[in-house]
Tab-separated table of C-alpha atoms in Angstrom:
chain	number	residue	atom	x	y	z
A	1	MET	CA	209.849	-246.192	89.023
A	2	ALA	CA	210.098	-242.377	89.231
A	3	LEU	CA	207.306	-242.450	92.195
A	4	PRO	CA	208.634	-243.680	94.352
A	5	ARG	CA	212.330	-242.819	94.129
A	6	LEU	CA	210.565	-239.468	94.693
A	7	ARG	CA	208.726	-239.693	97.543
A	8	THR	CA	212.110	-241.739	98.937
A	9	VAL	CA	213.789	-238.247	98.385
A	10	ALA	CA	210.711	-236.310	100.173
A	11	VAL	CA	210.858	-238.153	102.939
A	12	VAL	CA	214.828	-237.949	103.531
A	13	ALA	CA	214.843	-234.533	102.584
A	14	GLY	CA	211.992	-233.859	105.302
A	15	ALA	CA	213.692	-236.090	108.279
A	16	GLY	CA	216.712	-233.528	107.473
A	17	LEU	CA	214.933	-230.418	107.763
A	18	LEU	CA	213.675	-231.737	111.202
A	19	THR	CA	216.804	-232.762	112.304
A	20	ARG	CA	218.263	-228.498	111.401
A	21	ARG	CA	215.060	-227.733	113.206
A	22	ALA	CA	215.520	-229.622	116.380
A	23	LEU	CA	219.810	-228.926	116.308
A	24	LYS	CA	218.961	-225.068	116.581
A	25	ARG	CA	216.030	-225.485	119.204
A	26	ARG	CA	218.685	-227.920	121.134
A	27	ILE	CA	221.665	-225.252	120.701
A	28	ALA	CA	219.654	-222.141	121.270
A	29	ARG	CA	218.431	-224.036	125.202
A	30	SER	CA	222.390	-224.445	125.376
A	31	PRO	CA	224.629	-222.103	123.560
A	32	LEU	CA	227.852	-225.209	124.902
A	33	TRP	CA	225.611	-227.277	123.199
A	34	PRO	CA	226.961	-230.815	123.323
A	35	LEU	CA	227.290	-230.067	126.644
A	36	PRO	CA	224.300	-230.480	129.224
A	37	ALA	CA	221.933	-227.979	129.400
A	38	LEU	CA	220.996	-226.549	132.959
A	39	PRO	CA	217.259	-225.661	133.801
A	40	GLU	CA	217.521	-221.586	133.094
A	41	PRO	CA	220.848	-221.000	132.506
A	42	ILE	CA	221.346	-217.284	132.447
A	43	SER	CA	224.939	-217.217	132.163
A	44	GLY	CA	225.927	-214.622	130.308
A	45	HIS	CA	222.439	-213.526	128.909
A	46	SER	CA	222.063	-210.537	131.925
A	47	ALA	CA	218.947	-208.533	131.101
A	48	ARG	CA	220.561	-205.645	132.076
A	49	ARG	CA	222.915	-206.077	128.877
A	50	ALA	CA	219.487	-205.460	126.550
A	51	THR	CA	219.316	-202.332	127.883
A	52	ALA	CA	218.070	-200.119	124.763
A	53	VAL	CA	222.062	-198.488	123.161
A	54	ARG	CA	221.637	-195.535	121.277
A	55	ARG	CA	223.977	-192.850	118.950
A	56	LEU	CA	224.309	-189.726	120.727
A	57	LEU	CA	225.808	-186.585	118.460
A	58	ILE	CA	228.777	-184.913	120.829
A	59	THR	CA	227.563	-181.047	120.010
A	60	GLY	CA	230.385	-180.099	122.914
A	61	ARG	CA	233.584	-180.135	124.138
A	62	THR	CA	234.639	-178.404	127.430
A	63	VAL	CA	237.935	-178.227	129.465
A	64	VAL	CA	236.544	-177.840	132.726
A	65	ALA	CA	239.602	-178.095	135.095
A	66	ASP	CA	243.085	-179.301	134.642
A	67	GLY	CA	242.945	-182.667	133.338
A	68	VAL	CA	238.816	-183.106	132.869
A	69	VAL	CA	236.937	-182.916	129.952
A	70	GLN	CA	233.929	-182.749	129.786
A	71	LEU	CA	230.817	-183.880	126.838
A	72	ARG	CA	227.783	-182.707	126.005
A	73	LEU	CA	226.331	-185.202	124.071
A	74	GLU	CA	222.332	-184.742	121.949
A	75	GLY	CA	219.706	-187.436	120.956
A	76	ALA	CA	216.564	-187.590	120.176
A	77	GLY	CA	213.165	-189.481	122.772
A	78	LEU	CA	216.231	-189.490	125.702
A	79	PRO	CA	215.102	-190.961	128.592
A	80	PRO	CA	214.397	-188.706	132.275
A	81	TRP	CA	217.037	-188.683	134.374
A	82	GLU	CA	217.367	-187.998	138.161
A	83	PRO	CA	220.365	-186.465	140.270
A	84	GLY	CA	222.858	-189.601	140.864
A	85	ALA	CA	222.809	-191.595	137.582
A	86	HIS	CA	224.827	-192.827	135.657
A	87	LEU	CA	225.832	-193.016	131.946
A	88	ASP	CA	227.294	-196.080	130.193
A	89	LEU	CA	229.257	-194.580	127.206
A	90	VAL	CA	230.445	-197.620	124.796
A	91	LEU	CA	234.546	-196.219	123.819
A	92	PRO	CA	235.040	-196.137	119.854
A	93	SER	CA	237.633	-199.947	120.988
A	94	GLY	CA	233.834	-201.853	122.854
A	95	LEU	CA	235.454	-200.710	126.036
A	96	VAL	CA	232.403	-199.534	128.227
A	97	ARG	CA	232.919	-196.777	131.187
A	98	GLN	CA	230.856	-195.719	133.296
A	99	TYR	CA	230.113	-191.827	134.243
A	100	SER	CA	228.431	-189.913	136.517
A	101	LEU	CA	225.581	-187.410	134.398
A	102	CYS	CA	226.185	-183.995	135.639
A	103	GLY	CA	223.754	-181.842	133.181
A	104	ASP	CA	220.610	-180.878	134.151
A	105	PRO	CA	218.168	-183.138	133.565
A	106	SER	CA	215.397	-180.500	132.718
A	107	ASP	CA	217.706	-180.971	130.172
A	108	THR	CA	215.625	-183.793	127.877
A	109	GLY	CA	217.595	-183.421	124.607
A	110	ALA	CA	220.919	-184.296	125.769
A	111	TYR	CA	223.452	-185.831	128.400
A	112	THR	CA	226.238	-184.215	130.163
A	113	VAL	CA	228.895	-186.513	131.595
A	114	ALA	CA	232.954	-185.581	132.771
A	115	THR	CA	235.648	-187.296	133.191
A	116	ARG	CA	239.497	-186.917	134.578
A	117	LEU	CA	242.168	-188.648	132.454
A	118	VAL	CA	243.577	-190.836	134.449
A	119	ALA	CA	247.230	-191.219	133.165
A	120	ASP	CA	248.039	-194.598	134.362
A	121	GLY	CA	244.253	-196.134	134.180
A	122	ARG	CA	243.572	-199.062	132.126
A	123	GLY	CA	242.800	-196.989	128.694
A	124	GLY	CA	238.766	-195.353	129.195
A	125	SER	CA	239.832	-192.384	130.168
A	126	ARG	CA	242.525	-191.750	127.525
A	127	GLU	CA	240.321	-192.860	125.136
A	128	VAL	CA	237.313	-190.046	126.027
A	129	HIS	CA	239.936	-187.500	126.061
A	130	GLU	CA	241.996	-188.687	123.025
A	131	GLN	CA	238.956	-190.102	120.699
A	132	LEU	CA	235.801	-188.180	121.785
A	133	GLN	CA	235.621	-184.816	119.496
A	134	GLU	CA	232.662	-182.993	118.944
A	135	GLY	CA	230.623	-184.008	115.246
A	136	LEU	CA	231.159	-187.916	116.610
A	137	GLU	CA	228.802	-190.034	117.367
A	138	VAL	CA	229.071	-192.552	120.587
A	139	GLU	CA	226.868	-194.829	121.468
A	140	VAL	CA	225.469	-195.091	125.121
A	141	ARG	CA	223.542	-197.296	127.825
A	142	GLY	CA	221.414	-196.207	130.398
A	143	PRO	CA	221.051	-194.100	132.557
A	144	ARG	CA	221.424	-196.156	135.526
A	145	ASN	CA	221.227	-194.481	139.484
A	146	ARG	CA	222.460	-196.235	141.952
A	147	PHE	CA	223.403	-193.116	143.832
A	148	PRO	CA	220.065	-191.300	144.262
A	149	LEU	CA	219.030	-188.407	146.430
A	150	THR	CA	216.691	-189.696	149.152
A	151	GLU	CA	214.360	-187.947	150.997
A	152	ALA	CA	215.416	-186.383	154.774
A	153	PRO	CA	215.562	-183.204	156.867
A	154	GLY	CA	219.158	-182.478	155.797
A	155	TYR	CA	221.870	-182.922	153.913
A	156	VAL	CA	226.508	-183.168	154.331
A	157	PHE	CA	228.320	-183.933	150.952
A	158	VAL	CA	231.518	-184.599	151.568
A	159	VAL	CA	233.581	-184.837	148.009
A	160	GLY	CA	236.942	-185.403	146.617
A	161	GLY	CA	237.697	-184.424	142.623
A	162	ILE	CA	235.986	-185.550	139.823
A	163	GLY	CA	233.302	-187.202	142.561
A	164	ILE	CA	231.693	-184.016	142.504
A	165	THR	CA	230.092	-184.825	138.777
A	166	PRO	CA	227.189	-186.700	140.722
A	167	VAL	CA	227.226	-184.226	143.557
A	168	TRP	CA	226.423	-181.522	141.494
A	169	PRO	CA	223.151	-182.049	139.795
A	170	MET	CA	222.141	-182.572	143.877
A	171	LEU	CA	223.051	-179.237	145.067
A	172	ARG	CA	221.358	-177.372	142.106
A	173	SER	CA	218.031	-179.548	143.049
A	174	LEU	CA	218.622	-179.085	147.054
A	175	ALA	CA	219.305	-175.216	145.961
A	176	ALA	CA	216.344	-174.759	144.455
A	177	SER	CA	213.902	-176.617	146.909
A	178	GLY	CA	215.055	-174.800	149.551
A	179	ALA	CA	216.352	-177.847	151.669
A	180	GLU	CA	219.729	-177.874	153.908
A	181	TRP	CA	222.518	-179.067	152.575
A	182	ARG	CA	226.278	-178.765	153.426
A	183	LEU	CA	229.223	-179.333	151.168
A	184	LEU	CA	232.855	-180.296	151.976
A	185	TYR	CA	234.818	-180.374	148.973
A	186	GLY	CA	238.315	-181.052	148.260
A	187	GLY	CA	241.276	-181.594	145.574
A	188	ARG	CA	244.596	-181.701	144.528
A	189	SER	CA	244.689	-178.273	143.516
A	190	ARG	CA	241.827	-175.364	142.697
A	191	ALA	CA	242.322	-176.240	139.378
A	192	SER	CA	242.430	-179.741	139.610
A	193	MET	CA	238.350	-179.049	141.448
A	194	PRO	CA	235.417	-179.098	138.465
A	195	PHE	CA	233.346	-177.213	138.538
A	196	LEU	CA	234.629	-175.259	141.412
A	197	GLU	CA	232.841	-171.433	140.810
A	198	GLU	CA	229.951	-172.594	140.276
A	199	VAL	CA	229.371	-174.800	143.730
A	200	GLU	CA	231.240	-172.390	145.436
A	201	LYS	CA	228.267	-169.322	143.623
A	202	LEU	CA	225.774	-171.792	144.229
A	203	GLY	CA	226.340	-171.836	148.040
A	204	ALA	CA	227.829	-168.180	148.763
A	205	ASP	CA	224.895	-167.679	151.359
A	206	GLY	CA	225.043	-168.914	154.298
A	207	GLY	CA	228.577	-170.406	154.041
A	208	ARG	CA	227.339	-174.080	152.819
A	209	VAL	CA	230.389	-174.975	150.733
A	210	THR	CA	234.033	-175.567	151.957
A	211	VAL	CA	236.440	-175.935	149.705
A	212	VAL	CA	240.130	-177.605	150.832
A	213	ALA	CA	242.887	-177.696	148.088
A	214	GLN	CA	245.933	-179.314	149.721
A	215	ASP	CA	248.070	-178.096	147.937
A	216	GLU	CA	247.434	-174.808	150.127
A	217	ALA	CA	245.730	-176.942	153.578
A	218	GLY	CA	245.868	-179.950	153.067
A	219	HIS	CA	243.872	-182.654	153.485
A	220	PRO	CA	240.119	-181.734	154.224
A	221	ASP	CA	238.619	-182.383	157.677
A	222	VAL	CA	236.236	-184.716	157.498
A	223	ALA	CA	235.163	-185.360	161.374
A	224	GLY	CA	234.868	-181.782	161.564
A	225	ALA	CA	232.647	-181.963	158.993
A	226	LEU	CA	230.419	-184.793	159.989
A	227	ALA	CA	230.374	-183.473	163.227
A	228	ASP	CA	226.911	-182.408	165.445
A	229	LEU	CA	224.429	-184.137	162.839
A	230	ALA	CA	221.490	-182.466	162.715
A	231	PRO	CA	218.835	-185.858	164.063
A	232	ASP	CA	218.302	-187.790	160.293
A	233	THR	CA	220.824	-186.202	158.617
A	234	ALA	CA	221.390	-188.240	155.253
A	235	VAL	CA	225.482	-188.068	154.352
A	236	TYR	CA	226.212	-188.558	150.416
A	237	CYS	CA	230.173	-188.694	149.208
A	238	CYS	CA	231.524	-189.667	146.281
A	239	GLY	CA	235.766	-189.803	146.126
A	240	PRO	CA	238.539	-192.370	146.558
A	241	GLU	CA	238.527	-195.227	148.304
A	242	PRO	CA	240.989	-193.389	151.552
A	243	LEU	CA	238.334	-190.467	151.846
A	244	MET	CA	234.982	-192.455	151.839
A	245	GLU	CA	236.692	-194.655	154.448
A	246	ALA	CA	237.849	-192.030	156.281
A	247	VAL	CA	233.638	-190.608	155.924
A	248	ALA	CA	232.660	-194.483	156.956
A	249	ALA	CA	235.126	-194.089	160.232
A	250	ALA	CA	233.812	-190.109	160.807
A	251	LEU	CA	230.432	-190.818	160.846
A	252	PRO	CA	228.102	-191.318	164.007
A	253	GLU	CA	225.400	-193.693	164.478
A	254	GLY	CA	221.896	-192.852	162.757
A	255	HIS	CA	223.012	-191.372	159.897
A	256	PRO	CA	222.558	-192.849	156.473
A	257	LEU	CA	225.692	-193.200	154.555
A	258	HIS	CA	225.521	-192.874	150.824
A	259	LEU	CA	228.870	-193.643	148.762
A	260	GLU	CA	229.819	-193.478	145.225
A	261	ARG	CA	232.598	-195.743	144.249
A	262	PHE	CA	234.985	-195.162	141.292
A	263	SER	CA	236.250	-198.675	141.435
A	264	ALA	CA	235.130	-201.715	143.228
A	265	ALA	CA	235.240	-202.239	147.401
A	266	THR	CA	236.500	-204.399	149.340
A	267	GLY	CA	233.685	-204.628	152.229
A	268	PRO	CA	234.120	-206.620	156.320
A	269	GLY	CA	235.410	-210.450	156.175
A	270	ALA	CA	236.320	-210.475	152.029
A	271	SER	CA	238.419	-212.594	151.313
A	272	SER	CA	241.646	-212.618	148.510
A	273	GLY	CA	243.711	-216.529	149.126
A	274	ALA	CA	242.762	-218.547	146.831
A	275	PHE	CA	240.203	-220.853	145.464
A	276	GLU	CA	238.810	-223.125	142.906
A	277	VAL	CA	236.081	-222.228	140.587
A	278	GLU	CA	234.094	-225.502	138.697
A	279	LEU	CA	232.512	-224.722	135.519
A	280	ARG	CA	229.218	-227.647	135.313
A	281	ARG	CA	228.970	-226.873	131.698
A	282	SER	CA	232.503	-227.392	130.061
A	283	GLY	CA	233.441	-230.402	133.129
A	284	ARG	CA	236.226	-228.022	134.310
A	285	THR	CA	238.055	-227.165	136.914
A	286	VAL	CA	239.315	-223.867	137.471
A	287	PRO	CA	241.921	-222.809	140.344
A	288	VAL	CA	241.717	-218.589	141.007
A	289	ALA	CA	245.137	-217.459	142.555
A	290	ALA	CA	245.382	-214.780	145.191
A	291	GLY	CA	244.987	-211.661	143.481
A	292	GLN	CA	243.394	-213.095	140.130
A	293	SER	CA	240.184	-211.901	139.139
A	294	VAL	CA	237.424	-215.112	138.627
A	295	LEU	CA	237.594	-213.833	134.606
A	296	ALA	CA	241.404	-213.974	134.399
A	297	ALA	CA	240.918	-217.316	135.113
A	298	VAL	CA	237.942	-218.327	133.582
A	299	ARG	CA	238.602	-216.721	129.861
A	300	ALA	CA	242.202	-218.903	130.378
A	301	GLU	CA	239.382	-221.676	129.497
A	302	LEU	CA	236.578	-220.739	127.476
A	303	PRO	CA	237.722	-217.259	126.470
A	304	HIS	CA	234.602	-215.826	124.390
A	305	VAL	CA	233.303	-214.970	128.098
A	306	ALA	CA	232.388	-211.865	127.831
A	307	TYR	CA	233.217	-209.065	129.495
A	308	SER	CA	234.084	-205.062	129.516
A	309	CYS	CA	234.749	-202.589	132.418
A	310	GLU	CA	236.638	-204.914	135.111
A	311	GLN	CA	235.203	-203.477	137.264
A	312	GLY	CA	232.004	-204.308	138.319
A	313	PHE	CA	229.888	-200.940	137.177
A	314	CYS	CA	228.657	-202.711	133.293
A	315	GLY	CA	227.038	-206.125	134.348
A	316	THR	CA	228.659	-207.541	131.062
A	317	CYS	CA	230.206	-210.841	133.006
A	318	GLN	CA	227.458	-211.726	135.126
A	319	GLN	CA	226.952	-215.497	135.594
A	320	ARG	CA	224.808	-217.286	137.167
A	321	VAL	CA	226.531	-219.236	140.633
A	322	LEU	CA	225.340	-222.448	141.279
A	323	GLU	CA	227.022	-223.875	144.588
A	324	GLY	CA	229.556	-221.673	146.452
A	325	GLU	CA	229.517	-218.240	148.555
A	326	ILE	CA	229.837	-215.324	146.887
A	327	ASP	CA	231.977	-212.301	148.169
A	328	HIS	CA	230.118	-209.457	146.602
A	329	ARG	CA	232.101	-206.872	145.416
A	330	ASP	CA	230.281	-205.079	142.683
A	331	GLU	CA	228.372	-201.760	142.488
A	332	LEU	CA	225.441	-203.068	140.480
A	333	LEU	CA	224.145	-206.369	141.190
A	334	THR	CA	219.852	-206.013	142.993
A	335	GLU	CA	220.040	-208.204	146.680
A	336	ASP	CA	217.913	-210.244	144.372
A	337	GLU	CA	220.552	-211.036	141.348
A	338	ARG	CA	223.134	-211.500	144.071
A	339	GLY	CA	221.636	-214.171	145.705
A	340	ASP	CA	221.935	-216.489	142.683
A	341	SER	CA	224.694	-214.853	140.025
A	342	MET	CA	227.877	-212.503	140.614
A	343	LEU	CA	230.503	-210.346	138.540
A	344	ILE	CA	233.301	-212.445	137.810
A	345	CYS	CA	235.339	-208.973	136.998
A	346	VAL	CA	235.691	-208.614	141.042
A	347	SER	CA	233.336	-210.748	142.983
A	348	ARG	CA	235.451	-213.395	145.218
A	349	CYS	CA	234.684	-216.801	146.508
A	350	ARG	CA	234.112	-216.440	150.857
A	351	GLY	CA	235.567	-220.504	151.182
A	352	GLU	CA	237.465	-222.654	148.739
A	353	ARG	CA	235.240	-223.465	145.918
A	354	LEU	CA	231.806	-221.566	143.688
A	355	VAL	CA	230.544	-223.605	141.397
A	356	LEU	CA	229.649	-221.475	137.908
A	357	ASP	CA	226.708	-222.199	134.956
A	358	LEU	CA	228.943	-222.135	132.295
């Protein structure tokens, strides 16, 4: 009698093992199982978030202007970067913020970033200023470059305040190569403008640099800076949204414009009205009010949905779009990615309905 019992126990145990393995495979195919899995779901699995996270040591902390702190982050085996690149800082709270690299690309043992304290911001800059001190380690991702220095016969830069950070390595590179360039640098006051002394010294020969402090001379003459441009001159602008709008409005036709924004853009034809979002795998439909983000509406139903920067920069909230016309407002996705996915923290719907793979 003992032998049949042993066979029965073995059969039951084997069936249980096979069932557990099948269940694990099913859950892997659809994280929201037992809801139906769609072909190759990508929501919540952006390849961009797989970027290696490194822990770097803060070896220098310098105040480079009123309200602006510069950090030197040292580590081994750092990926190379080119002017215009930025770094993701994973702050102690878990927030992710993007800061332009403003050091020397030839310094392969360290990255340098600078950030201005935004008193009425969402907390990231305050955390950098108050918690990131010399001797501490910080997690970083990147670098990535969405603001590269392209080949051109000449360059004009229009910069506002902390917008000098991605441009400063560009200017040093161009000066070293003997290229033609000019800079219009504006700010609230000279004391608030990072790297001002170094920038003026770099452009001392030939009057390449024009500095306009608002408390001394008002707003910079953007139209004047862009008048009489040589053919194919590349124009770069980084700063507050009104400054970039002024540059775009004043730029003559035929000149490439390169922008680096601090916040998500609202492009021509963008809609801010209400619409609804169907969460296909969850079997739910949620309304998105005018002025409300898709992220906020979705998280009211699915609190587990990941997010971080809420500005369309980091890619944490990237979701697959199954139906509907997307109003992209991010600064990150490639053209291929924009065909079937969106960053739900900033992007919206151009119609009345979106369907997400959630």
